């Protein structure tokens, strides 16, 4: 048995970058942004110090839709997902690597409006409730889950 899970609370470092991966007519939405987490502590001399770690956050499909609409630089968010390491060769042939957090849950921790957008699962539930309220009663609700799709890596 193994577990690959990351849970972070931090501030968004820049507005999300949105891109589409795949064929033109059958592409998958991807949103990425940086997240800063900070820690305060006292050193041996009793001085308060603060360190900041920067994390690369990647969101796919429906979670990317929510991020595109509602995430902005400076927002405080909770993200939950898995750690993914990737490697490639740059244009000079040198080996490069990066570590990303691939998100399956995002929750907004800022003002009340953002908290209502968050929902409980994948940041999509509140949008589903809004769509259901606007839809006639006999129309079935669409099923949305980030777990239904395979990630392209």
Coordinates of C-alpha atoms in Angstrom, one line a residue:
X1 CA 0.0 0.0 0.0
X2 CA 1.2 3.5 -0.7
X3 CA -0.1 7.1 -0.5
X4 CA 0.7 10.1 -2.6
X5 CA -1.1 13.1 -1.2
X6 CA -0.3 16.8 -0.7
X7 CA -2.4 19.3 1.2
X8 CA -1.4 23.0 1.0
X9 CA -2.9 26.3 2.2
X10 CA -1.2 29.3 0.7
X11 CA -1.5 32.4 -1.5
X12 CA -1.6 32.4 -5.3
X13 CA 1.5 33.9 -6.7
X14 CA 0.2 34.9 -10.1
X15 CA -2.9 34.6 -12.1
X16 CA -3.4 31.1 -13.5
X17 CA -2.1 30.2 -16.9
X18 CA -4.6 28.4 -19.0
X19 CA -3.6 26.1 -21.9
X20 CA -5.2 23.3 -23.9
X21 CA -3.4 20.0 -24.4
X22 CA -4.1 17.7 -27.3
X23 CA -5.8 17.9 -30.7
X24 CA -7.6 21.1 -31.6
X25 CA -11.1 19.6 -31.6
X26 CA -10.4 17.2 -28.7
X27 CA -8.2 19.2 -26.3
X28 CA -8.0 19.0 -22.5
X29 CA -8.0 22.2 -20.4
X30 CA -5.0 22.7 -18.0
X31 CA -4.6 25.5 -15.5
X32 CA -1.4 26.1 -13.7
X33 CA -0.3 28.6 -11.1
X34 CA 2.3 29.1 -8.3
X35 CA 1.3 28.8 -4.6
X36 CA 3.3 30.3 -1.7
X37 CA 3.3 28.7 1.7
X38 CA 5.0 30.4 4.5
X39 CA 6.3 29.4 7.9
X40 CA 7.3 31.6 10.8
X41 CA 9.7 30.5 13.5
X42 CA 12.2 31.9 16.1
X43 CA 15.8 31.3 15.5
X44 CA 18.4 30.6 18.2
X45 CA 18.7 34.4 18.9
X46 CA 14.9 34.7 19.4
X47 CA 14.4 36.6 16.2
X48 CA 11.3 35.8 14.2
X49 CA 12.1 34.5 10.8
X50 CA 9.8 33.6 7.9
X51 CA 10.5 31.2 5.1
X52 CA 8.4 30.9 2.0
X53 CA 8.2 27.8 -0.3
X54 CA 6.8 28.1 -3.8
X55 CA 4.8 25.2 -5.3
X56 CA 3.8 24.5 -8.9
X57 CA 0.1 23.8 -9.0
X58 CA -1.5 22.0 -12.0
X59 CA -5.3 21.5 -12.5
X60 CA -7.1 19.5 -15.2
X61 CA -10.5 19.6 -16.8
X62 CA -13.4 20.7 -14.5
X63 CA -11.0 21.9 -11.8
X64 CA -9.2 23.9 -14.4
X65 CA -12.6 25.5 -15.4
X66 CA -13.1 26.6 -11.8
X67 CA -9.6 27.9 -11.5
X68 CA -9.9 29.9 -14.7
X69 CA -13.0 31.6 -13.5
X70 CA -12.3 32.2 -9.8
X71 CA -8.6 32.1 -8.9
X72 CA -6.5 35.3 -9.0
X73 CA -3.1 36.5 -7.7
X74 CA -3.2 36.9 -4.0
X75 CA -6.2 34.6 -3.3
X76 CA -5.8 32.2 -0.3
X77 CA -6.7 28.7 -1.3
X78 CA -6.5 25.1 0.0
X79 CA -5.4 22.6 -2.5
X80 CA -5.3 18.8 -2.2
X81 CA -3.8 16.5 -4.7
X82 CA -0.8 14.3 -5.6
X83 CA 2.9 15.0 -6.0
X84 CA 4.0 14.5 -9.6
X85 CA 7.6 14.8 -10.8
X86 CA 8.4 15.3 -14.5
X87 CA 11.7 15.3 -16.4
X88 CA 12.7 16.5 -19.8
X89 CA 15.7 17.6 -21.8
X90 CA 15.9 21.4 -22.6
X91 CA 17.0 22.9 -25.9
X92 CA 20.7 22.3 -25.0
X93 CA 20.0 18.7 -24.2
X94 CA 20.5 19.2 -20.4
X95 CA 18.2 17.1 -18.2
X96 CA 15.6 19.2 -16.3
X97 CA 13.0 18.3 -13.7
X98 CA 10.1 19.9 -11.9
X99 CA 7.7 18.8 -9.1
X100 CA 4.1 19.7 -9.4
X101 CA 1.0 19.3 -7.2
X102 CA -1.7 17.8 -9.4
X103 CA -4.9 19.1 -7.8
X104 CA -8.2 17.2 -7.4
X105 CA -9.7 19.5 -4.7
X106 CA -9.5 23.2 -4.4
X107 CA -11.2 25.3 -1.8
X108 CA -11.2 29.1 -1.5
X109 CA -10.4 30.5 1.9
X110 CA -10.9 34.2 1.3
X111 CA -14.1 36.1 1.5
X112 CA -17.6 34.5 1.8
X113 CA -18.3 34.6 -2.0
X114 CA -15.2 32.6 -2.7
X115 CA -16.0 30.1 0.0
X116 CA -19.5 29.5 -1.6
X117 CA -17.8 28.9 -4.9
X118 CA -15.5 26.2 -3.4
X119 CA -18.0 23.5 -2.6
X120 CA -16.8 20.3 -1.1
X121 CA -15.4 18.3 -4.0
X122 CA -13.2 19.6 -6.8
X123 CA -14.5 23.1 -6.5
X124 CA -17.4 22.2 -8.7
X125 CA -20.3 21.4 -6.4
X126 CA -21.4 25.0 -5.9
X127 CA -21.5 25.5 -9.7
X128 CA -23.6 22.3 -10.0
X129 CA -26.1 23.7 -7.4
X130 CA -26.4 27.0 -9.3
X131 CA -26.9 25.2 -12.6
X132 CA -29.5 22.9 -11.0
X133 CA -31.4 25.8 -9.6
X134 CA -31.6 27.4 -13.0
X135 CA -32.6 24.2 -14.9
X136 CA -36.2 23.0 -15.2
X137 CA -37.1 20.3 -12.6
X138 CA -37.4 17.4 -15.2
X139 CA -34.0 17.9 -16.7
X140 CA -31.3 15.5 -15.3
X141 CA -28.3 17.1 -13.6
X142 CA -24.9 16.5 -15.3
X143 CA -22.5 14.4 -13.4
X144 CA -19.1 16.1 -12.8
X145 CA -16.1 14.4 -11.3
X146 CA -12.4 14.8 -11.9
X147 CA -11.9 11.2 -11.0
X148 CA -13.7 10.0 -14.1
X149 CA -11.0 11.1 -16.5
X150 CA -7.5 9.8 -17.0
X151 CA -4.8 12.4 -16.8
X152 CA -2.6 12.6 -19.9
X153 CA 0.6 11.5 -18.2

